Short mmCIF file of C-alpha atoms and ligand atoms in Angstrom, two decimals:
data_model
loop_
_atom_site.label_atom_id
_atom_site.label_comp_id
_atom_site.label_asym_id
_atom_site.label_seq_id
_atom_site.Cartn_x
_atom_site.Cartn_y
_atom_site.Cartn_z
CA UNK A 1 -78.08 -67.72 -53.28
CA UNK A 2 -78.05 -71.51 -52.41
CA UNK A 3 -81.40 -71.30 -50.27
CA UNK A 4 -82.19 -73.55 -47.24
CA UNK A 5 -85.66 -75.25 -47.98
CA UNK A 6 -87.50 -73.85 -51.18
CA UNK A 7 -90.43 -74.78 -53.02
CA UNK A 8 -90.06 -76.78 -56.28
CA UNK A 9 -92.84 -75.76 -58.64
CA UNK A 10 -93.52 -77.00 -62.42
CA UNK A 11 -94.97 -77.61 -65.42
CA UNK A 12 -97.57 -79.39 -63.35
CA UNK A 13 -98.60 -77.18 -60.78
CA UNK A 14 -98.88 -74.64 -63.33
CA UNK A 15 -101.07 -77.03 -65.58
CA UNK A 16 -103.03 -78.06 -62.67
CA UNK A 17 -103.42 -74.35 -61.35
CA UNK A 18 -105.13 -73.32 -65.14
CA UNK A 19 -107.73 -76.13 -64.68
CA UNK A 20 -108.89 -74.26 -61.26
CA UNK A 21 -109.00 -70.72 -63.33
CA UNK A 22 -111.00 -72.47 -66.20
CA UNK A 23 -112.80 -74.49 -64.03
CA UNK A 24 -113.80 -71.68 -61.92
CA UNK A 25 -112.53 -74.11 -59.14
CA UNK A 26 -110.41 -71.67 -56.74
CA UNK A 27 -112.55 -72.17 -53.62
CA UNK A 28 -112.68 -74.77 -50.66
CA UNK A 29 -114.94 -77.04 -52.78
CA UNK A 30 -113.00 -78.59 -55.84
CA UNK A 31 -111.96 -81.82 -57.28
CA UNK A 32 -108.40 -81.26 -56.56
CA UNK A 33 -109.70 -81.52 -53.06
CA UNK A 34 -110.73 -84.57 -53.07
CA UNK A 35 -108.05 -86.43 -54.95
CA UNK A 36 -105.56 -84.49 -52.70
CA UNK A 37 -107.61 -86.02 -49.79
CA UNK A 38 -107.45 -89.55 -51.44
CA UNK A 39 -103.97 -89.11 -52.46
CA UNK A 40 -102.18 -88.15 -49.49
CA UNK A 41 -104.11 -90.73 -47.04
CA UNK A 42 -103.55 -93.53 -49.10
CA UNK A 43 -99.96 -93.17 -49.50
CA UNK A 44 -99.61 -93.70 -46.18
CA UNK A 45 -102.33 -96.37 -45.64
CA UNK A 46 -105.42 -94.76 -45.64
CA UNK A 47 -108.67 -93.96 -47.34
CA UNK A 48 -109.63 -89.96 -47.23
CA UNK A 49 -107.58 -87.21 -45.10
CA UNK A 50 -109.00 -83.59 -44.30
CA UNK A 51 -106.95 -81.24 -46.01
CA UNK A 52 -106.62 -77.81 -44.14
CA UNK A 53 -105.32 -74.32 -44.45
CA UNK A 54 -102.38 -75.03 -42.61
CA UNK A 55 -100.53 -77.65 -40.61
CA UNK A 56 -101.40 -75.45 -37.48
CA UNK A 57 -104.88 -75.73 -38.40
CA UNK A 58 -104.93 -79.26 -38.75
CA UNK A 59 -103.29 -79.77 -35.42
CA UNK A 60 -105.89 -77.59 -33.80
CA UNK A 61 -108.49 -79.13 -35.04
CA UNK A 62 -107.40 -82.62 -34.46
CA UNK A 63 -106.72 -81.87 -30.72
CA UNK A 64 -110.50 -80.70 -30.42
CA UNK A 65 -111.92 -83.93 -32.32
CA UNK A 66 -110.20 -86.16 -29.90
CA UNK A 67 -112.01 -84.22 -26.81
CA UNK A 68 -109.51 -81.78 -25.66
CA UNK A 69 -110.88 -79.05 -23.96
CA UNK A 70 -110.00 -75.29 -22.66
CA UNK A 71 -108.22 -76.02 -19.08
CA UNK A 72 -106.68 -79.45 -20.55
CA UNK A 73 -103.02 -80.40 -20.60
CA UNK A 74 -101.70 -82.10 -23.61
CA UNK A 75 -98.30 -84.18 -23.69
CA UNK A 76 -95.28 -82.62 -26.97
CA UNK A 77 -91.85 -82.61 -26.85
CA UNK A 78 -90.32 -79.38 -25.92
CA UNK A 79 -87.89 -79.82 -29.03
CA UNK A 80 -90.20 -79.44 -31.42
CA UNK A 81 -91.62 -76.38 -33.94
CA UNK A 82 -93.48 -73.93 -32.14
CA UNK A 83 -96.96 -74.86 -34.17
CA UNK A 84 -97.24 -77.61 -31.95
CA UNK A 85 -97.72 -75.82 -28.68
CA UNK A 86 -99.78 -73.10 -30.49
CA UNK A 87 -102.31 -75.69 -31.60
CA UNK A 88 -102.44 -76.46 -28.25
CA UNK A 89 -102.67 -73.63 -26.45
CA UNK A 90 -105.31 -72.35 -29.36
CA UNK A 91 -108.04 -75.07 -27.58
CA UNK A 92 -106.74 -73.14 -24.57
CA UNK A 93 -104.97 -76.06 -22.72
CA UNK A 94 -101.63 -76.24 -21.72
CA UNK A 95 -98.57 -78.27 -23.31
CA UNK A 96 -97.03 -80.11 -20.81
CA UNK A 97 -93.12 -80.47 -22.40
CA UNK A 98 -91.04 -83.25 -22.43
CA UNK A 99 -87.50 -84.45 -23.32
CA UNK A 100 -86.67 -86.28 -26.85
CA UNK A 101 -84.29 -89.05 -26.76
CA UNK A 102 -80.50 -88.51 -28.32
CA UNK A 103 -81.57 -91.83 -30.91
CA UNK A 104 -83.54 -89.52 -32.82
CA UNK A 105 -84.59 -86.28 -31.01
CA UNK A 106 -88.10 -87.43 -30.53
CA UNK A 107 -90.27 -87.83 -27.39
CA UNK A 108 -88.81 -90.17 -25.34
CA UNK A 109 -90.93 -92.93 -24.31
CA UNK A 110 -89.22 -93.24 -20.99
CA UNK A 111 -89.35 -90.09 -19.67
CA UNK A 112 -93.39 -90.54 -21.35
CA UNK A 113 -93.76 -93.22 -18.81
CA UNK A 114 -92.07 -92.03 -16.09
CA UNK A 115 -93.80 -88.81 -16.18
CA UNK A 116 -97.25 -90.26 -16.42
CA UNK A 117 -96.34 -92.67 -13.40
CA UNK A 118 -95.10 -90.20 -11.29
CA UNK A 119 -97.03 -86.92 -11.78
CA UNK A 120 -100.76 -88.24 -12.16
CA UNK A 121 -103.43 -89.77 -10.63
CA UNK A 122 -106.55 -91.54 -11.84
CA UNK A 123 -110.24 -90.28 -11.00
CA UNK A 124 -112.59 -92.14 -12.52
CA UNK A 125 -112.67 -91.92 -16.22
CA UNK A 126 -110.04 -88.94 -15.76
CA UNK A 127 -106.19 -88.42 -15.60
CA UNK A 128 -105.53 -86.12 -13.55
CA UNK A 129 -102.15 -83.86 -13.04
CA UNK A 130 -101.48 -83.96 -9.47
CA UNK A 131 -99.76 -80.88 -8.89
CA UNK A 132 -101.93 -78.36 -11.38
CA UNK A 133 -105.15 -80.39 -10.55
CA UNK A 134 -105.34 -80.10 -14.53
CA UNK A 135 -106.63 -83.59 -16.44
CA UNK A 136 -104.28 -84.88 -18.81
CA UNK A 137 -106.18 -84.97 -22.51
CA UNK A 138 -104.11 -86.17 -24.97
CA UNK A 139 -100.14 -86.92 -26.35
CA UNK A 140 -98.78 -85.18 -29.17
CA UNK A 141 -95.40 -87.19 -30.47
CA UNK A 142 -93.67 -84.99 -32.93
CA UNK A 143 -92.48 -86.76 -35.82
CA UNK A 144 -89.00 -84.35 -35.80
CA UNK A 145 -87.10 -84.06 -39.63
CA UNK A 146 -89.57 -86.42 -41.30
CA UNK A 147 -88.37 -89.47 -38.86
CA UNK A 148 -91.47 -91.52 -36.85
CA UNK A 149 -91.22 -91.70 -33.04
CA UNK A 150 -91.01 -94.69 -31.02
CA UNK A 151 -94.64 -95.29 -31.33
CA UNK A 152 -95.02 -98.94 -30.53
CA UNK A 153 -93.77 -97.88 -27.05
CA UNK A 154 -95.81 -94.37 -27.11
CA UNK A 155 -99.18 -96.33 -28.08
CA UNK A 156 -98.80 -98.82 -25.38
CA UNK A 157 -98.41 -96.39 -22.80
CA UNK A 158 -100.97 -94.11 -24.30
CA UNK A 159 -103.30 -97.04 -24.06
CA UNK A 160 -102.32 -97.92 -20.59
CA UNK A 161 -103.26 -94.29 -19.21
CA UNK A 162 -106.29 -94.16 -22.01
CA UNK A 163 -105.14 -91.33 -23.83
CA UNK A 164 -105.59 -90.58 -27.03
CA UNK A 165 -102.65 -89.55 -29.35
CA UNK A 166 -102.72 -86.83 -32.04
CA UNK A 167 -98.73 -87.83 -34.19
CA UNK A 168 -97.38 -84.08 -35.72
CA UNK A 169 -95.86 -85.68 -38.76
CA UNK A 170 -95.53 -82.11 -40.23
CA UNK A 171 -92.74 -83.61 -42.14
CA UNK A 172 -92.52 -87.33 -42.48
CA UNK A 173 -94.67 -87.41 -45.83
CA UNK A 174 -94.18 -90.60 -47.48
CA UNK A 175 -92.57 -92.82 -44.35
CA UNK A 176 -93.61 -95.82 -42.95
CA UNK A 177 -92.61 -96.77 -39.66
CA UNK A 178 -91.20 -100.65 -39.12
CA UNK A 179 -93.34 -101.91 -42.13
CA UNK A 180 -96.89 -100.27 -40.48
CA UNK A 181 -98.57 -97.01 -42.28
CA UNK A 182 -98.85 -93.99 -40.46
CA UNK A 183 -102.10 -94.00 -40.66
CA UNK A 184 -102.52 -97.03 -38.44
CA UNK A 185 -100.12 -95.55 -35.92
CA UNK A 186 -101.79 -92.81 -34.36
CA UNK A 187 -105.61 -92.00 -33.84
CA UNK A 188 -104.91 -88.57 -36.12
CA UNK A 189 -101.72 -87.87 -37.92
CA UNK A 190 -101.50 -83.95 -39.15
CA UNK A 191 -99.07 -83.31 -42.23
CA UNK A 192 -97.70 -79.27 -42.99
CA UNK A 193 -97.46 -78.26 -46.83
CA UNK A 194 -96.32 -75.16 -45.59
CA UNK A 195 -93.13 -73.67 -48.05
CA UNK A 196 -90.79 -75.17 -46.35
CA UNK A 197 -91.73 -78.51 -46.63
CA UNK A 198 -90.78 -81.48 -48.87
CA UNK A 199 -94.27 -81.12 -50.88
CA UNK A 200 -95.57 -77.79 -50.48
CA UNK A 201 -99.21 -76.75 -51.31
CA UNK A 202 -97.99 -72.75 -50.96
CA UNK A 203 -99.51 -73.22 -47.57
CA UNK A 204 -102.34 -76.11 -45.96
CA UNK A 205 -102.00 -79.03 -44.11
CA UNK A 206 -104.03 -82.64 -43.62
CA UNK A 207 -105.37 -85.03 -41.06
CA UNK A 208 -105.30 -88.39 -41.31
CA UNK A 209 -105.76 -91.20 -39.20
CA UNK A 210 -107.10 -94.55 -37.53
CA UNK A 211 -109.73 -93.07 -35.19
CA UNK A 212 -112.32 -92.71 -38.34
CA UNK A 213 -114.97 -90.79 -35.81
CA UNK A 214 -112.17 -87.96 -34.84
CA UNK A 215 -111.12 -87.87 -38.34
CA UNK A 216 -115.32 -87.58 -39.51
CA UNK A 217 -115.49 -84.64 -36.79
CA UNK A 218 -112.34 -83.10 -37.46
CA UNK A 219 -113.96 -82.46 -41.51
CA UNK A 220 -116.82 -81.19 -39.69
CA UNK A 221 -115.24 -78.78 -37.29
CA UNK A 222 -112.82 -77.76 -40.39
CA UNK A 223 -116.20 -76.69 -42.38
CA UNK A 224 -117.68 -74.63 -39.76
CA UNK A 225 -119.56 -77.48 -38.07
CA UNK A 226 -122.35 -76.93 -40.87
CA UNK A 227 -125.41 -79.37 -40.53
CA UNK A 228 -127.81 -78.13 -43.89
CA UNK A 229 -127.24 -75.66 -46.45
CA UNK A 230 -129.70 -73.37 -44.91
CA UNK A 231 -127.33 -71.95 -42.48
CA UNK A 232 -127.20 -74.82 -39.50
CA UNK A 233 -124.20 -75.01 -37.42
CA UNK A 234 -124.19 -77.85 -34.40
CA UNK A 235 -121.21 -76.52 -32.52
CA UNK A 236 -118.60 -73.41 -32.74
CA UNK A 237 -116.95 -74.28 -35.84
CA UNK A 238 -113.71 -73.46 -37.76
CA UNK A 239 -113.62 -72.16 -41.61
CA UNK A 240 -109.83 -73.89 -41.58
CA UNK A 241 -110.44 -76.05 -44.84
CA UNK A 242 -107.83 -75.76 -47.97
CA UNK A 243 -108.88 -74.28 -51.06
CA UNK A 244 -108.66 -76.13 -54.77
CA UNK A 245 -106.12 -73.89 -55.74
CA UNK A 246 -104.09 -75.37 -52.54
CA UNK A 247 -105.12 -78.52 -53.56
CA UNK A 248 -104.22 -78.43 -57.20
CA UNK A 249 -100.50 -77.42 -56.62
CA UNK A 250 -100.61 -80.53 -53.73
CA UNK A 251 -101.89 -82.67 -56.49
CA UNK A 252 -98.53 -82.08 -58.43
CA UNK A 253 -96.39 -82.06 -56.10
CA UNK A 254 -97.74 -85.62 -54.64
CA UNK A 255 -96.95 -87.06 -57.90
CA UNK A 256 -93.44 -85.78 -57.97
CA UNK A 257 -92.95 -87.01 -54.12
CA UNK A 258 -91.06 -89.91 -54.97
CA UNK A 259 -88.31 -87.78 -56.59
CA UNK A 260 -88.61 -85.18 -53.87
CA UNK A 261 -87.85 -88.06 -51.07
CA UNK A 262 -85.04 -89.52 -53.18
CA UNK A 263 -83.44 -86.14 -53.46
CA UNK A 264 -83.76 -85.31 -50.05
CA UNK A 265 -81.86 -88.59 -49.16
CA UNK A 266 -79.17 -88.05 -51.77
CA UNK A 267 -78.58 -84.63 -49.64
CA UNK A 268 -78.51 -86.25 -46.44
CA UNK A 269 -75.60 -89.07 -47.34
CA UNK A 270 -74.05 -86.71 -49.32
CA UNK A 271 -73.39 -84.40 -45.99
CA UNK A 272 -73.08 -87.45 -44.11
CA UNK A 273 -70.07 -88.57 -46.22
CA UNK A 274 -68.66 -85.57 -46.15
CA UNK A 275 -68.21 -84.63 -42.54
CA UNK A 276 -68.89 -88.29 -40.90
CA UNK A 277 -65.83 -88.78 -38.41
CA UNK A 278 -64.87 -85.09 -38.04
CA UNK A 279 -63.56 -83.76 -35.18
CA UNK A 280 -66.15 -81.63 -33.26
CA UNK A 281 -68.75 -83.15 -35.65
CA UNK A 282 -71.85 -85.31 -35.28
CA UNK A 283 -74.26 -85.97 -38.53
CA UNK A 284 -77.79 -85.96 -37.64
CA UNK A 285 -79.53 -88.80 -36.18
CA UNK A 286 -80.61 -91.29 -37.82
CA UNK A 287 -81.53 -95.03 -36.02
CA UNK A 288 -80.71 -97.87 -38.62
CA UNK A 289 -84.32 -99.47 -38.07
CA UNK A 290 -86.09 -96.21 -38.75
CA UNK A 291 -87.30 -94.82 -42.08
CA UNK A 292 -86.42 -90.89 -42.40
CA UNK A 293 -88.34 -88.97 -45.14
CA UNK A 294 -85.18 -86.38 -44.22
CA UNK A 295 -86.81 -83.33 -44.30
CA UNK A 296 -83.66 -81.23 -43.02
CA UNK A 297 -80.09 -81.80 -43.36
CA UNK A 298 -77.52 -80.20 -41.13
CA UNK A 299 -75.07 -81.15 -38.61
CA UNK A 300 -74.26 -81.01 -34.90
CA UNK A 301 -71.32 -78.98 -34.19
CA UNK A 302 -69.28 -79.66 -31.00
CA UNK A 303 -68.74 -75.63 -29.57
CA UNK A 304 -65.38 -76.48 -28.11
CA UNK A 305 -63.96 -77.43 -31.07
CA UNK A 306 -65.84 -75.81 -33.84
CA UNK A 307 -66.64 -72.06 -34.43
CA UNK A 308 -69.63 -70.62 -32.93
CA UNK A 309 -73.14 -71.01 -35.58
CA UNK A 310 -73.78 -67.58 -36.07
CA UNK A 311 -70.63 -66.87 -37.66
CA UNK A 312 -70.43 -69.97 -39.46
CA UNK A 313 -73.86 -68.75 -41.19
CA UNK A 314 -72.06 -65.23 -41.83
CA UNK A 315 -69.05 -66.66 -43.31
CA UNK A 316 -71.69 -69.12 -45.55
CA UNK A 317 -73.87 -66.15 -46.68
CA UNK A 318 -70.55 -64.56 -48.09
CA UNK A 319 -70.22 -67.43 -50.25
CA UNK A 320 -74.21 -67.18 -51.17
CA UNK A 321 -75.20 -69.92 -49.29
CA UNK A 322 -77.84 -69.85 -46.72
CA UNK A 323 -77.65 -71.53 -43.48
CA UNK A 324 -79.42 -71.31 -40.06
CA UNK A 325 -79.34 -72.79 -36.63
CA UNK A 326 -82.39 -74.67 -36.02
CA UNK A 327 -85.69 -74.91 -33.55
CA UNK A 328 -85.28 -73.04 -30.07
CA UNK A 329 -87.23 -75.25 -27.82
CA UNK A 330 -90.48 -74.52 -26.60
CA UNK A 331 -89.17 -73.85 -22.36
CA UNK A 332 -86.75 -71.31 -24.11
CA UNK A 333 -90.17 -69.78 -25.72
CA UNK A 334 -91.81 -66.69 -24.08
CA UNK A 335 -95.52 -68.18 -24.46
CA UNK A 336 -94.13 -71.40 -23.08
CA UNK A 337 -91.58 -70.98 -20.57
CA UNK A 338 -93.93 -71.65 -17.73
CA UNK A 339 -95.24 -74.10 -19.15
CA UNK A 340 -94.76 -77.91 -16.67
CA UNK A 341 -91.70 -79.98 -17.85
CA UNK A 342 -89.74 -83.01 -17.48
CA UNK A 343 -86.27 -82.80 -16.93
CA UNK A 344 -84.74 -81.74 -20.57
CA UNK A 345 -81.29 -82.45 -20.41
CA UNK A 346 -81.26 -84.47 -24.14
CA UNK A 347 -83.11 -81.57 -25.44
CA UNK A 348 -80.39 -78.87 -23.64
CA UNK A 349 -77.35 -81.26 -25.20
CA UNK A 350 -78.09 -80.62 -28.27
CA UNK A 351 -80.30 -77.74 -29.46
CA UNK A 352 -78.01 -74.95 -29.49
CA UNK A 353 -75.48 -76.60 -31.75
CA UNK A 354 -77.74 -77.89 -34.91
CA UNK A 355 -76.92 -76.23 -38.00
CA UNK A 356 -79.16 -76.88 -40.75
CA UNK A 357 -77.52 -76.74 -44.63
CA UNK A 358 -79.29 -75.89 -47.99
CA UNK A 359 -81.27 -79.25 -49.01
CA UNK A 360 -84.24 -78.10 -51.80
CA UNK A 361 -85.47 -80.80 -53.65
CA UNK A 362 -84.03 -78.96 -56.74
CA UNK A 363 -80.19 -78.36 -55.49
CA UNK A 364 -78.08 -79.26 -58.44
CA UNK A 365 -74.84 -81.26 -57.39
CA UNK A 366 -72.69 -78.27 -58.38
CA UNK A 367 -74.37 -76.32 -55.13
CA UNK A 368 -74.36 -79.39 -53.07
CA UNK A 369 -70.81 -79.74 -53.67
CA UNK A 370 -70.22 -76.16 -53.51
CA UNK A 371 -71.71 -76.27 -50.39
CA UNK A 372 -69.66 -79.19 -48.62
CA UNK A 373 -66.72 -77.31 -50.03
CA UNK A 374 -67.51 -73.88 -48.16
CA UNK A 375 -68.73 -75.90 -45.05
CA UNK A 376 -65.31 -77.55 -45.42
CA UNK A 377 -63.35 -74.75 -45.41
CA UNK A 378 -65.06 -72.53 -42.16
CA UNK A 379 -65.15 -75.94 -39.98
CA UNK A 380 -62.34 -76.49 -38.11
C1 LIG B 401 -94.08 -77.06 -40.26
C2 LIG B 401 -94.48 -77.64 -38.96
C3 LIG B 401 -95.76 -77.42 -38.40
C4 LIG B 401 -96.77 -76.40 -38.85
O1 LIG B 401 -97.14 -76.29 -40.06
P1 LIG B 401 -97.76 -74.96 -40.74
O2 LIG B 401 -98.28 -75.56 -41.99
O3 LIG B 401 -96.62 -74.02 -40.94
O4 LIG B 401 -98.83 -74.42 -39.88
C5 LIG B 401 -96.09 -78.10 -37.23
N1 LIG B 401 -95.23 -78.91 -36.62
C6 LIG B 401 -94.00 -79.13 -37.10
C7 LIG B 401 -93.10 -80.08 -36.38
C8 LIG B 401 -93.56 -78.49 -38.27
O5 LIG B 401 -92.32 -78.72 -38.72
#
């Protein structure tokens, strides 16, 4: 089976994984910590991130170092993976869901603006959401198939209503955004290693980040808020740090990132090529002035023209390739649905016709072409 989005473990994971069981390194405390820490923040322009047990966790834990609290509403795109709202509704606030632009299906800085202009008031030090009465704590942009939102327009309206943002760059690993890190664009950026991902650590996630006081807090929240060794805590802590057995398979899989990023690119254009002016066809998004780290690869199939997704994922499974449709958006989601909302009428364009297409780092070109032959044939 040609699988979607597998991990891509070696000689060096396994290498690195020994040195924890000789070591007797398996725990939270470790040096593969550290350099994963070191590693993953300066790629992207920092000094030391706070690796965690999950993406989830890191988002959680971010949102709560930058001061949001039970009863709070925090700002994501509805299109996004359901972690995002989670995180948030784990600190017990309540996402507030907005549309993504068409560009490149992340939040949309207008409807940001508009939203914020419209549907709040200030008191004092404290935006407030006029018709819940809830105050408004913090923006989450969501960073959607590795590709940065438009974050010099989302930081200068975050600044003008004085709200901190928290960037879910799950998947953008190794991007920069118009020549700046992405750990300069965002008070806290949270990365997933979760399977799935383009670097997996089996499971974890990190936070990096400009604001270095939310980022020092976060590390302290993530270790149970301890104070001493003799069993002090200063506030209700979380045990949400990532082992050194996490670590050492991140450690790898860092150094093997570059090849990881070209590969993923290589399955992007080679889809691209393939099905670019198709009838009933549109290739994903991608803005000419953005970097992608191209997490996903799939298309957007017109349902007039082409057959519906489900069966197009039958007729692909027969032929031992696995494809899926892609996120349901968080208004669609049981948890959510009640959540408040801008109009979503990008996010309702598109959603229901993404397919995403097998794109492993490790896909040989005899199952990518395999692929865009069996694709081929069940499009119409
Ligand atoms: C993968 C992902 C997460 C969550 O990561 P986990 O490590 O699975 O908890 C959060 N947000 C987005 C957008 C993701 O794609």
């Amino acid at each position: 089976m040609i699988l979607l989005s597998i991990p891509n473990i070696g000689e060096t994971e396994e290498a690195y994984l020994r040195e924890c069981v000789r070591t007797n390194f398996v725990s939270s405390v470790g040096p593969f910590v550290d350099r994963f820490e070191i590693g993953v923040a300066s790629l992207h322009g920092g000094t030391k991130g706070v690796a965690t047990s999950a993406g989830t966790t890191a988002l959680h834990v971010g949102l709560v170092a930058l001061g949001v609290q039970p009863g709070d509403m925090v700002i994501c795109p509805s299109f996004t993976f359901v972690a995002t709202a989670n995180a948030i509704a784990h600190q017990h606030a309540v996402p507030w869901l907005m549309d993504v632009n068409s560009g490149c299906w992340t939040l949309d800085p207008d409807v940001l603006e508009a939203e914020l202009k419209t549907k709040t008031r200030r008191n004092g030090q404290t935006l407030v959401h006029m018709e819940s009465g809830r105050k408004v704590a913090a923006i989450v942009p969501v960073y959607t198939l590795g590709t940065p939102a438009s974050m010099e327009r989302i930081s200068a309206i975050a600044a003008e209503f004085q709200l901190p943002i928290l960037a879910d760059a799950a998947a953008a690993i190794g991007v920069t955004y118009k020549g700046q890190t992405l750990n300069d664009l965002a008070d806290l950026t949270s990365f997933s290693f979760n399977g799935n991902k383009t670097i997996t650590t089996g499971g974890g996630g990190m936070l990096i980040g400009k604001n270095a006081e939310a980022l020092a807090l976060a590390r302290h929240l993530s270790t149970t808020a301890r104070t001493s060794p003799d069993y002090d805590y200063d506030r209700v802590g979380y045990n949400y740090r990532m082992t050194n057995i996490q670590a050492a398979i991140g450690c790898a899989q860092l150094e093997r990132l570059p090849s990881f990023l070209m590969r993923k690119r290589q399955v992007r254009d080679r889809y691209n090529d393939a099905f670019r002016n198709r009838r009933g066809i549109t290739l994903f998004p991608q803005p000419q002035d953005l970097e992608s780290a191209c997490w996903f690869s799939g298309l957007v199939l017109d349902p007039v023209v082409q057959p519906p997704i489900k069966d197009i994922c039958v007729a692909l499974k027969a032929d031992g390739i696995e494809a899926r449709s892609f996120w349901k958006p968080l208004h669609e989601q049981k948890p959510y649905q009640h959540c408040p909302r801008s109009d979503l009428t990008v996010t309702e364009s598109f959603w229901r016709n993404v397919i995403t297409l097998p794109c492993s780092t490790m896909i040989t070109d005899a199952e990518l072409e395999k692929t865009v032959e069996a694709v081929d044939r069940i499009l119409v």
